[in-house]
Amino acid sequence: MNVIFEKKTDPFTFFINRALTPIPHLHNEIEIIYVKDGEASAYADSTVCNLKNGDTFIAFPNQIHYYKTHISGIFYVYIISSDFVFGLKNQFTNYVPQKNNFTCDSQIQEMFQKIVDNFNQNFNTVSVGYINIILGILIPMLDLKPNLSSDNSTLRSILQYCSEHFTEDISLGQVADELHLNKYYISHLINRKLELGFNDYINLLRVKTACALLLESDKKIADISEEVGYGTIRSLNRSFKQIMKLTPLEYRNQSKILK
């Protein structure tokens, strides 16, 4: 499982997708999916939920989650910092849901729609207000249990550090020293949770960033190689082809044709 730690810069984001991301990821924020139309499976840690029209899914901070879209449609995606949720931060910090989904009644569906309608108007007050009401109704339905394991929180710290330093000459020993953890524990945790080695995860972050630069800029591949943390083009090419099954040049040229 290739899991990406996403470092969000905005405390509240909203977007509409025709399909949901199949890439396993986690972040410090709450993620809510409202299915206005379509069908998907949603995965949170070891649980799976089937979603259809009118259903909602919520992933708590630190939960690894991803989706498989079965029928494309209209999916509302809300990503919210727990700091914006009045009186409920303790629940999101110290508990996890035993179920991550529920079926919306007409009142909640209407509030989800009002967030969309007001998104470009008085976003901060109106949208945050509706999210607080929705979560106040939702939390009792999720059958919360104490989060007794520290592994997810530790994994988040490890992945966050990696996401901030992967362009440097990073090593497992460096991460262990900075986070005051045993490097063998870090290696075991990443292998168990992500099914990846430490170096494989660093390469995944570098190649993912290289893909974005190849698509969004005209930078030379040699410059991109250095920017994402590889000392040589040869190193970038080797990792890129292993993960993407293409060289960086082939990826850029193919993307231009698709556009």
Coordinates of C-alpha atoms in Angstrom, one line a residue:
M1 CA 0.0 0.0 0.0
N2 CA 1.6 3.3 -1.1
V3 CA 0.4 5.8 1.5
I4 CA 0.9 9.5 1.1
F5 CA 1.0 12.0 4.0
E6 CA -0.8 15.2 2.8
K7 CA 0.3 18.4 4.5
K8 CA -2.6 20.8 4.2
T9 CA -2.1 24.6 4.2
D10 CA -5.8 25.7 4.5
P11 CA -7.9 24.9 7.6
F12 CA -11.0 24.3 5.4
T13 CA -11.2 23.2 1.8
F14 CA -14.0 22.0 -0.3
F15 CA -14.2 20.6 -3.8
I16 CA -16.5 18.5 -6.1
N17 CA -15.2 15.4 -7.8
R18 CA -16.7 13.1 -10.4
A19 CA -14.6 10.3 -8.8
L20 CA -12.8 9.8 -5.5
T21 CA -9.0 9.3 -5.1
P22 CA -7.8 5.7 -5.0
I23 CA -4.5 6.7 -3.4
P24 CA -4.2 5.8 0.3
H25 CA -3.4 8.9 2.3
L26 CA -3.7 10.5 5.7
H27 CA -3.5 14.0 7.1
N28 CA -4.1 16.0 10.3
E29 CA -7.6 17.1 9.2
I30 CA -11.1 15.6 9.2
E31 CA -12.2 14.4 5.7
I32 CA -15.9 14.2 4.9
I33 CA -17.4 12.8 1.7
Y34 CA -21.0 13.4 0.9
V35 CA -22.4 11.4 -2.1
K36 CA -24.8 13.5 -4.0
D37 CA -24.7 11.1 -6.9
G38 CA -22.7 8.0 -7.7
E39 CA -21.4 4.9 -5.8
A40 CA -18.0 4.1 -4.2
S41 CA -16.3 2.1 -1.5
A42 CA -14.5 4.0 1.2
Y43 CA -11.7 2.5 3.3
A44 CA -10.6 3.8 6.7
D45 CA -7.8 1.8 8.4
S46 CA -9.2 -1.7 8.4
T47 CA -12.9 -0.9 7.7
V48 CA -14.7 -0.6 4.4
C49 CA -18.0 1.2 3.7
N50 CA -20.2 1.1 0.7
L51 CA -21.5 4.5 -0.3
K52 CA -24.4 5.5 -2.5
N53 CA -26.6 8.5 -3.1
G54 CA -27.3 10.4 0.2
D55 CA -24.5 8.7 2.2
T56 CA -21.7 10.3 4.1
F57 CA -18.2 9.1 5.0
I58 CA -15.9 10.6 7.6
A59 CA -12.2 9.9 8.2
F60 CA -10.7 11.1 11.4
P61 CA -7.2 12.7 11.7
N62 CA -4.5 10.0 11.4
Q63 CA -6.8 7.4 9.7
I64 CA -5.4 6.0 6.5
H65 CA -8.2 6.3 4.0
Y66 CA -8.9 5.9 0.3
Y67 CA -11.7 5.2 -2.1
K68 CA -12.8 3.0 -5.1
T69 CA -15.3 4.7 -7.3
H70 CA -17.8 2.2 -8.8
I71 CA -20.1 4.7 -10.5
S72 CA -18.9 8.2 -11.2
G73 CA -21.2 11.0 -10.1
I74 CA -21.0 14.0 -7.9
F75 CA -19.0 13.7 -4.7
Y76 CA -18.7 16.6 -2.3
V77 CA -15.3 16.6 -0.4
Y78 CA -14.8 18.6 2.7
I79 CA -11.4 18.7 4.6
I80 CA -11.5 20.6 7.9
S81 CA -9.1 21.3 10.7
S82 CA -10.4 20.0 14.0
D83 CA -9.6 23.5 15.4
F84 CA -12.7 24.7 13.5
V85 CA -15.0 22.2 15.2
F86 CA -16.4 23.8 18.3
G87 CA -16.3 21.6 21.4
L88 CA -15.4 18.3 19.6
K89 CA -11.6 18.5 19.3
N90 CA -11.2 15.9 22.1
Q91 CA -13.3 13.3 20.2
F92 CA -11.2 13.7 17.0
T93 CA -7.9 13.6 18.9
N94 CA -8.5 10.7 21.3
Y95 CA -11.2 8.5 19.6
V96 CA -11.8 6.7 16.3
P97 CA -15.1 5.7 14.9
Q98 CA -16.2 2.0 14.8
K99 CA -18.2 2.9 11.8
N100 CA -17.2 5.7 9.4
N101 CA -20.4 6.2 7.4
F102 CA -24.1 7.0 7.8
T103 CA -27.1 7.8 5.6
C104 CA -28.0 11.5 5.6
D105 CA -31.6 12.7 6.3
S106 CA -33.0 15.5 4.3
Q107 CA -31.9 18.1 6.9
I108 CA -28.2 17.2 6.6
Q109 CA -28.4 16.9 2.8
E110 CA -29.8 20.4 2.7
M111 CA -26.9 21.7 4.9
F112 CA -24.3 20.0 2.7
Q113 CA -25.9 21.8 -0.2
K114 CA -25.9 25.2 1.6
I115 CA -22.1 24.9 2.1
V116 CA -21.8 24.5 -1.6
D117 CA -24.1 27.4 -2.4
N118 CA -22.3 29.7 0.0
F119 CA -18.7 28.6 -0.8
N120 CA -17.8 31.8 -2.7
Q121 CA -19.7 34.1 -0.5
N122 CA -19.4 34.2 3.3
F123 CA -17.4 31.0 3.4
N124 CA -15.7 31.0 6.7
T125 CA -18.7 31.8 8.9
V126 CA -21.5 30.1 7.0
S127 CA -19.7 27.0 5.9
V128 CA -17.9 26.4 9.2
G129 CA -21.3 26.9 11.0
Y130 CA -23.0 24.3 8.9
I131 CA -20.1 21.8 9.3
N132 CA -20.3 22.2 13.1
I133 CA -24.0 21.5 13.1
I134 CA -23.5 18.4 10.8
L135 CA -20.7 17.0 13.0
G136 CA -22.7 17.7 16.2
I137 CA -25.4 15.5 14.7
L138 CA -23.0 13.0 13.2
I139 CA -20.6 12.2 16.2
P140 CA -23.2 10.3 18.3
M141 CA -23.9 8.0 15.2
L142 CA -20.3 6.9 14.8
D143 CA -20.0 4.7 17.9
L144 CA -16.6 6.2 19.0
K145 CA -14.0 4.1 20.8
P146 CA -10.8 5.3 22.5
N147 CA -7.8 5.4 20.3
L148 CA -5.5 3.3 22.5
S149 CA -2.8 2.7 19.9
S150 CA 0.0 5.4 19.5
D151 CA 1.1 3.8 16.2
N152 CA -1.0 6.0 14.0
S153 CA 0.1 9.2 15.7
T154 CA 3.7 8.1 15.5
L155 CA 3.3 7.2 11.8
R156 CA 1.8 10.6 11.1
S157 CA 4.8 12.2 12.7
I158 CA 7.2 10.1 10.7
L159 CA 5.4 10.7 7.4
Q160 CA 5.1 14.4 8.1
Y161 CA 8.8 14.7 8.8
C162 CA 9.5 12.8 5.5
S163 CA 7.1 15.1 3.6
E164 CA 9.1 18.1 4.8
H165 CA 12.6 16.7 4.2
F166 CA 12.4 14.2 1.3
T167 CA 14.2 16.6 -1.0
E168 CA 17.2 16.5 1.2
D169 CA 19.8 13.7 1.7
I170 CA 17.4 12.0 4.2
S171 CA 18.1 8.7 6.0
L172 CA 16.3 6.4 8.4
G173 CA 18.9 7.3 11.1
Q174 CA 18.3 11.0 10.6
V175 CA 14.5 10.6 11.1
A176 CA 15.1 8.4 14.2
D177 CA 17.4 11.0 15.7
E178 CA 15.1 14.0 15.0
L179 CA 12.0 12.2 16.3
H180 CA 13.8 10.4 19.2
L181 CA 12.6 7.0 18.0
N182 CA 14.3 3.7 17.4
K183 CA 15.2 3.4 13.7
Y184 CA 14.2 -0.3 13.7
Y185 CA 10.8 0.6 15.1
I186 CA 10.4 3.2 12.4
S187 CA 11.3 0.7 9.7
H188 CA 9.0 -1.9 11.1
L189 CA 6.1 0.6 11.5
I190 CA 6.4 1.8 7.9
N191 CA 6.7 -1.8 6.6
R192 CA 3.6 -2.9 8.6
K193 CA 1.4 0.1 7.9
L194 CA 2.4 1.0 4.4
E195 CA 3.9 -2.2 3.1
L196 CA 6.9 -0.3 1.9
G197 CA 10.5 0.1 2.9
F198 CA 11.7 3.5 4.1
N199 CA 13.7 4.2 1.0
D200 CA 10.8 3.1 -1.2
Y201 CA 8.6 5.7 0.6
I202 CA 11.1 8.5 0.0
N203 CA 11.3 7.5 -3.6
L204 CA 7.5 7.6 -3.9
L205 CA 7.4 11.2 -2.5
R206 CA 10.1 12.3 -4.9
V207 CA 8.6 10.7 -8.0
K208 CA 5.1 12.1 -7.1
T209 CA 6.6 15.6 -6.8
A210 CA 8.6 15.1 -10.1
C211 CA 5.3 14.1 -11.8
A212 CA 3.7 17.4 -10.8
L213 CA 6.8 19.4 -11.9
L214 CA 6.9 17.6 -15.3
L215 CA 3.2 18.4 -15.9
E216 CA 3.1 21.9 -14.5
S217 CA 6.4 23.4 -15.6
D218 CA 8.9 23.5 -18.4
K219 CA 11.9 22.9 -16.1
K220 CA 14.7 20.7 -17.4
I221 CA 14.6 17.1 -16.2
A222 CA 18.1 17.6 -14.7
D223 CA 16.8 20.5 -12.6
I224 CA 13.7 18.6 -11.5
S225 CA 16.0 15.7 -10.5
E226 CA 18.0 18.0 -8.2
E227 CA 14.9 19.8 -6.9
V228 CA 13.2 16.6 -5.7
G229 CA 16.3 15.2 -4.0
Y230 CA 18.1 13.1 -6.5
G231 CA 21.8 13.7 -7.1
T232 CA 21.7 12.5 -10.8
I233 CA 19.2 12.1 -13.6
R234 CA 20.1 8.5 -13.6
S235 CA 18.8 8.1 -10.1
L236 CA 15.5 9.9 -11.0
N237 CA 15.1 7.8 -14.1
R238 CA 15.6 4.5 -12.2
S239 CA 13.1 5.3 -9.5
F240 CA 10.6 7.0 -11.9
K241 CA 10.5 4.0 -14.2
Q242 CA 10.2 1.6 -11.3
I243 CA 7.1 3.5 -10.0
M244 CA 5.5 5.0 -13.1
K245 CA 6.6 2.4 -15.7
L246 CA 7.9 5.3 -17.9
T247 CA 10.9 7.5 -18.0
P248 CA 10.4 11.2 -16.9
L249 CA 10.7 12.2 -20.6
E250 CA 8.2 9.6 -21.7
Y251 CA 5.8 10.7 -19.0
R252 CA 6.1 14.4 -20.0
N253 CA 5.6 13.7 -23.7
Q254 CA 2.6 11.3 -23.1
S255 CA 1.0 13.9 -20.9
K256 CA 1.3 16.5 -23.6
I257 CA -0.3 14.2 -26.1
L258 CA -3.2 13.5 -23.7
K259 CA -3.7 17.2 -23.1

